[in-house]
Structures are given as C-alpha cells and as structure tokens.
Amino acid sequence: MANLQFDLVSPERRLASVEASEVQIPGSDGDMTAMADHAPTITTLRPGVLRVTHGGGSDEYVVFGGFAEITADSVSVLAEQALPKSEVTQEIYDRMVEEAKEAYGKAKEVFKNEPGPVDDAAKLLSDMVAIGGHIGLDPKQSNFG
C-alpha cells in the first residue's frame, strides 16, 4: 500500500512528521480521510481529533482551527492550536471549553441580530464539548448558558 508524508505543525511546535497510510481530518465541511493519490484539496479545520495511521500504529491529536493541504503524496496540517491527545488534561480541556463559552457569550452580545457569527460561536462551543466526550474528558456543559 502506498504511503504519504504527514506533517502537523502548530505555532508552538512541530507535532508530527511521519510516513502515513491514512490521515483522518476534522474538516469544517465534514470529516475526511486522506490517503495516497488523494485529489489535491485544501480544507479548514474544525475543533476535533485528527488521527494519523502509520507503520508503528496510530496517533491522535486534538486540533483547534487551521487548515490542511492534501496532495497526492502528502498531508500538511497547520493548526492554530494542537496537542497530542495524551497531553490534553481535564484542566487544559476545561480552559478551552471556557474560552469557547466566553466567545459564544461575546458573540451573542456583539451580534444581537446577526445569527451568522453567533451560530459560528455556538458551533465552536458544541465542537469543543464533543471533543471531551471523544477523548474521555468531562465537558461539564449541560447547555450553552
């Protein structure tokens, strides 16, 4: 089976550079799996879990924003923020959810009759809560308040 080069970079550090058989990407318009000979694509990322499968198994990263560029032989992800799943503690996750909740509250305040930005902020908060469930952390969010 053909492989592709996978690179994941955040502003803080390079998180991965491996030869992979597939990369599952949380795209803004829907999740996608990139494999060798994929059609060239650029997609923005939504908060979610990115999974890369390689010869040594698979690794998961929690990503927040950014974009992915897919070519026939590579996937490059430039994330606004990214951490290996194993580094996302309850404390870090709680802080991220709180930031998303604050952004949602601010959007409701600033954009009173403009649903687009408020909907975007609500979607961000929803995605953040979903990440917690996926990686086994407690979102502590019964509603969007």
mmCIF file of C-alpha atoms in Angstrom:
data_model
loop_
_atom_site.group_PDB
_atom_site.id
_atom_site.type_symbol
_atom_site.label_atom_id
_atom_site.label_comp_id
_atom_site.label_asym_id
_atom_site.label_seq_id
_atom_site.Cartn_x
_atom_site.Cartn_y
_atom_site.Cartn_z
ATOM 1 C CA MET A 1 0.000 0.000 0.000
ATOM 2 C CA ALA A 2 1.298 3.450 -0.911
ATOM 3 C CA ASN A 3 2.039 5.949 1.835
ATOM 4 C CA LEU A 4 2.139 9.720 2.082
ATOM 5 C CA GLN A 5 4.152 12.228 4.068
ATOM 6 C CA PHE A 6 2.233 13.685 7.027
ATOM 7 C CA ASP A 7 3.280 16.859 8.835
ATOM 8 C CA LEU A 8 1.427 18.562 11.699
ATOM 9 C CA VAL A 9 2.605 21.961 12.888
ATOM 10 C CA SER A 10 1.183 24.398 15.433
ATOM 11 C CA PRO A 11 2.586 27.837 16.291
ATOM 12 C CA GLU A 12 4.324 26.305 19.321
ATOM 13 C CA ARG A 13 5.965 23.266 17.709
ATOM 14 C CA ARG A 14 6.100 20.570 15.079
ATOM 15 C CA LEU A 15 3.999 17.741 16.449
ATOM 16 C CA ALA A 16 4.463 15.099 13.758
ATOM 17 C CA SER A 17 6.395 14.293 10.627
ATOM 18 C CA VAL A 18 5.842 10.675 9.606
ATOM 19 C CA GLU A 19 5.139 8.478 6.632
ATOM 20 C CA ALA A 20 1.443 7.584 6.984
ATOM 21 C CA SER A 21 -1.018 5.259 5.300
ATOM 22 C CA GLU A 22 -4.015 7.475 6.158
ATOM 23 C CA VAL A 23 -4.897 10.695 7.934
ATOM 24 C CA GLN A 24 -8.401 11.340 9.317
ATOM 25 C CA ILE A 25 -9.067 15.083 9.357
ATOM 26 C CA PRO A 26 -11.844 17.007 11.168
ATOM 27 C CA GLY A 27 -12.689 19.370 8.301
ATOM 28 C CA SER A 28 -15.026 22.332 8.688
ATOM 29 C CA ASP A 29 -17.271 20.921 5.969
ATOM 30 C CA GLY A 30 -17.089 17.380 7.320
ATOM 31 C CA ASP A 31 -14.576 14.758 8.331
ATOM 32 C CA MET A 32 -12.358 13.282 5.636
ATOM 33 C CA THR A 33 -9.724 10.609 5.284
ATOM 34 C CA ALA A 34 -6.692 11.332 3.120
ATOM 35 C CA MET A 35 -4.665 8.506 1.607
ATOM 36 C CA ALA A 36 -2.009 8.296 -1.107
ATOM 37 C CA ASP A 37 -3.202 9.594 -4.502
ATOM 38 C CA HIS A 38 -5.898 11.763 -2.888
ATOM 39 C CA ALA A 39 -7.165 14.583 -5.068
ATOM 40 C CA PRO A 40 -5.473 17.897 -4.221
ATOM 41 C CA THR A 41 -7.585 19.592 -1.536
ATOM 42 C CA ILE A 42 -7.327 22.408 0.965
ATOM 43 C CA THR A 43 -9.765 22.422 3.867
ATOM 44 C CA THR A 44 -10.173 24.429 7.025
ATOM 45 C CA LEU A 45 -10.259 22.549 10.322
ATOM 46 C CA ARG A 46 -12.913 22.499 12.989
ATOM 47 C CA PRO A 47 -12.020 21.584 16.560
ATOM 48 C CA GLY A 48 -11.710 17.829 16.652
ATOM 49 C CA VAL A 49 -9.463 14.807 16.783
ATOM 50 C CA LEU A 50 -7.034 14.214 13.919
ATOM 51 C CA ARG A 51 -5.865 10.593 13.617
ATOM 52 C CA VAL A 52 -2.798 9.504 11.659
ATOM 53 C CA THR A 53 -2.176 5.827 10.885
ATOM 54 C CA HIS A 54 1.419 4.808 10.182
ATOM 55 C CA GLY A 55 3.676 1.760 10.284
ATOM 56 C CA GLY A 56 4.027 1.994 14.066
ATOM 57 C CA GLY A 57 0.281 2.195 14.775
ATOM 58 C CA SER A 58 -1.765 5.362 15.047
ATOM 59 C CA ASP A 59 -1.543 8.680 16.846
ATOM 60 C CA GLU A 60 -4.299 11.118 17.764
ATOM 61 C CA TYR A 61 -4.034 14.878 18.080
ATOM 62 C CA VAL A 62 -6.620 17.373 19.291
ATOM 63 C CA VAL A 63 -6.673 20.298 16.841
ATOM 64 C CA PHE A 64 -8.382 23.675 17.023
ATOM 65 C CA GLY A 65 -8.653 25.658 13.816
ATOM 66 C CA GLY A 66 -6.190 25.961 10.985
ATOM 67 C CA PHE A 67 -6.146 24.189 7.660
ATOM 68 C CA ALA A 68 -4.960 21.045 5.898
ATOM 69 C CA GLU A 69 -3.401 20.843 2.459
ATOM 70 C CA ILE A 70 -3.687 17.450 0.820
ATOM 71 C CA THR A 71 -1.753 16.419 -2.287
ATOM 72 C CA ALA A 72 -1.322 13.039 -3.950
ATOM 73 C CA ASP A 73 1.682 12.244 -1.764
ATOM 74 C CA SER A 74 1.399 14.438 1.352
ATOM 75 C CA VAL A 75 -0.834 15.957 4.021
ATOM 76 C CA SER A 76 0.305 19.156 5.717
ATOM 77 C CA VAL A 77 -1.728 20.430 8.652
ATOM 78 C CA LEU A 78 -1.137 23.913 10.014
ATOM 79 C CA ALA A 79 -3.192 24.087 13.194
ATOM 80 C CA GLU A 80 -3.971 27.233 15.173
ATOM 81 C CA GLN A 81 -3.578 25.041 18.239
ATOM 82 C CA ALA A 82 -2.809 21.329 18.512
ATOM 83 C CA LEU A 83 -1.807 18.885 21.202
ATOM 84 C CA PRO A 84 -1.199 15.151 21.274
ATOM 85 C CA LYS A 85 -4.358 13.600 22.733
ATOM 86 C CA SER A 86 -2.298 12.250 25.631
ATOM 87 C CA GLU A 87 -1.344 15.820 26.673
ATOM 88 C CA VAL A 88 -4.921 17.119 26.899
ATOM 89 C CA THR A 89 -5.661 17.059 30.621
ATOM 90 C CA GLN A 90 -9.011 17.877 32.202
ATOM 91 C CA GLU A 91 -7.582 21.257 33.278
ATOM 92 C CA ILE A 92 -6.444 22.169 29.747
ATOM 93 C CA TYR A 93 -9.728 20.964 28.289
ATOM 94 C CA ASP A 94 -11.791 22.934 30.845
ATOM 95 C CA ARG A 95 -9.864 26.086 29.950
ATOM 96 C CA MET A 96 -10.515 25.553 26.227
ATOM 97 C CA VAL A 97 -14.239 24.990 26.798
ATOM 98 C CA GLU A 98 -14.388 28.110 28.972
ATOM 99 C CA GLU A 99 -12.719 30.158 26.225
ATOM 100 C CA ALA A 100 -15.249 28.849 23.693
ATOM 101 C CA LYS A 101 -18.105 29.626 26.094
ATOM 102 C CA GLU A 102 -16.790 33.185 26.568
ATOM 103 C CA ALA A 103 -16.520 33.649 22.788
ATOM 104 C CA TYR A 104 -20.119 32.467 22.420
ATOM 105 C CA GLY A 105 -21.317 34.905 25.109
ATOM 106 C CA LYS A 106 -19.414 37.763 23.490
ATOM 107 C CA ALA A 107 -20.827 36.923 20.042
ATOM 108 C CA LYS A 108 -24.374 36.962 21.456
ATOM 109 C CA GLU A 109 -23.658 40.364 22.991
ATOM 110 C CA VAL A 110 -21.970 41.982 19.988
ATOM 111 C CA PHE A 111 -24.044 40.445 17.174
ATOM 112 C CA LYS A 112 -27.564 40.724 18.608
ATOM 113 C CA ASN A 113 -29.448 40.427 15.293
ATOM 114 C CA GLU A 114 -26.772 38.732 13.202
ATOM 115 C CA PRO A 115 -27.150 34.972 13.549
ATOM 116 C CA GLY A 116 -24.065 34.035 11.452
ATOM 117 C CA PRO A 117 -21.332 34.944 13.974
ATOM 118 C CA VAL A 118 -23.452 33.709 16.897
ATOM 119 C CA ASP A 119 -24.090 30.408 15.104
ATOM 120 C CA ASP A 120 -20.361 30.057 14.396
ATOM 121 C CA ALA A 121 -19.532 30.624 18.077
ATOM 122 C CA ALA A 122 -22.219 28.121 19.137
ATOM 123 C CA LYS A 123 -20.803 25.552 16.694
ATOM 124 C CA LEU A 124 -17.307 26.109 18.121
ATOM 125 C CA LEU A 125 -18.595 25.511 21.646
ATOM 126 C CA SER A 126 -20.516 22.437 20.503
ATOM 127 C CA ASP A 127 -17.397 21.028 18.828
ATOM 128 C CA MET A 128 -15.370 21.666 21.995
ATOM 129 C CA VAL A 129 -17.909 19.799 24.126
ATOM 130 C CA ALA A 130 -17.913 16.909 21.625
ATOM 131 C CA ILE A 131 -14.120 16.625 21.783
ATOM 132 C CA GLY A 132 -14.342 15.977 25.528
ATOM 133 C CA GLY A 133 -16.698 13.078 25.013
ATOM 134 C CA HIS A 134 -14.493 11.638 22.300
ATOM 135 C CA ILE A 135 -11.286 11.732 24.331
ATOM 136 C CA GLY A 136 -12.851 10.702 27.635
ATOM 137 C CA LEU A 137 -12.928 14.042 29.472
ATOM 138 C CA ASP A 138 -15.927 15.592 31.224
ATOM 139 C CA PRO A 139 -17.305 18.595 29.295
ATOM 140 C CA LYS A 140 -19.340 19.789 32.333
ATOM 141 C CA GLN A 141 -21.646 21.575 29.912
ATOM 142 C CA SER A 142 -25.345 20.785 30.195
ATOM 143 C CA ASN A 143 -26.198 23.694 27.873
ATOM 144 C CA PHE A 144 -24.656 26.727 26.240
ATOM 145 C CA GLY A 145 -25.807 29.087 29.005
#
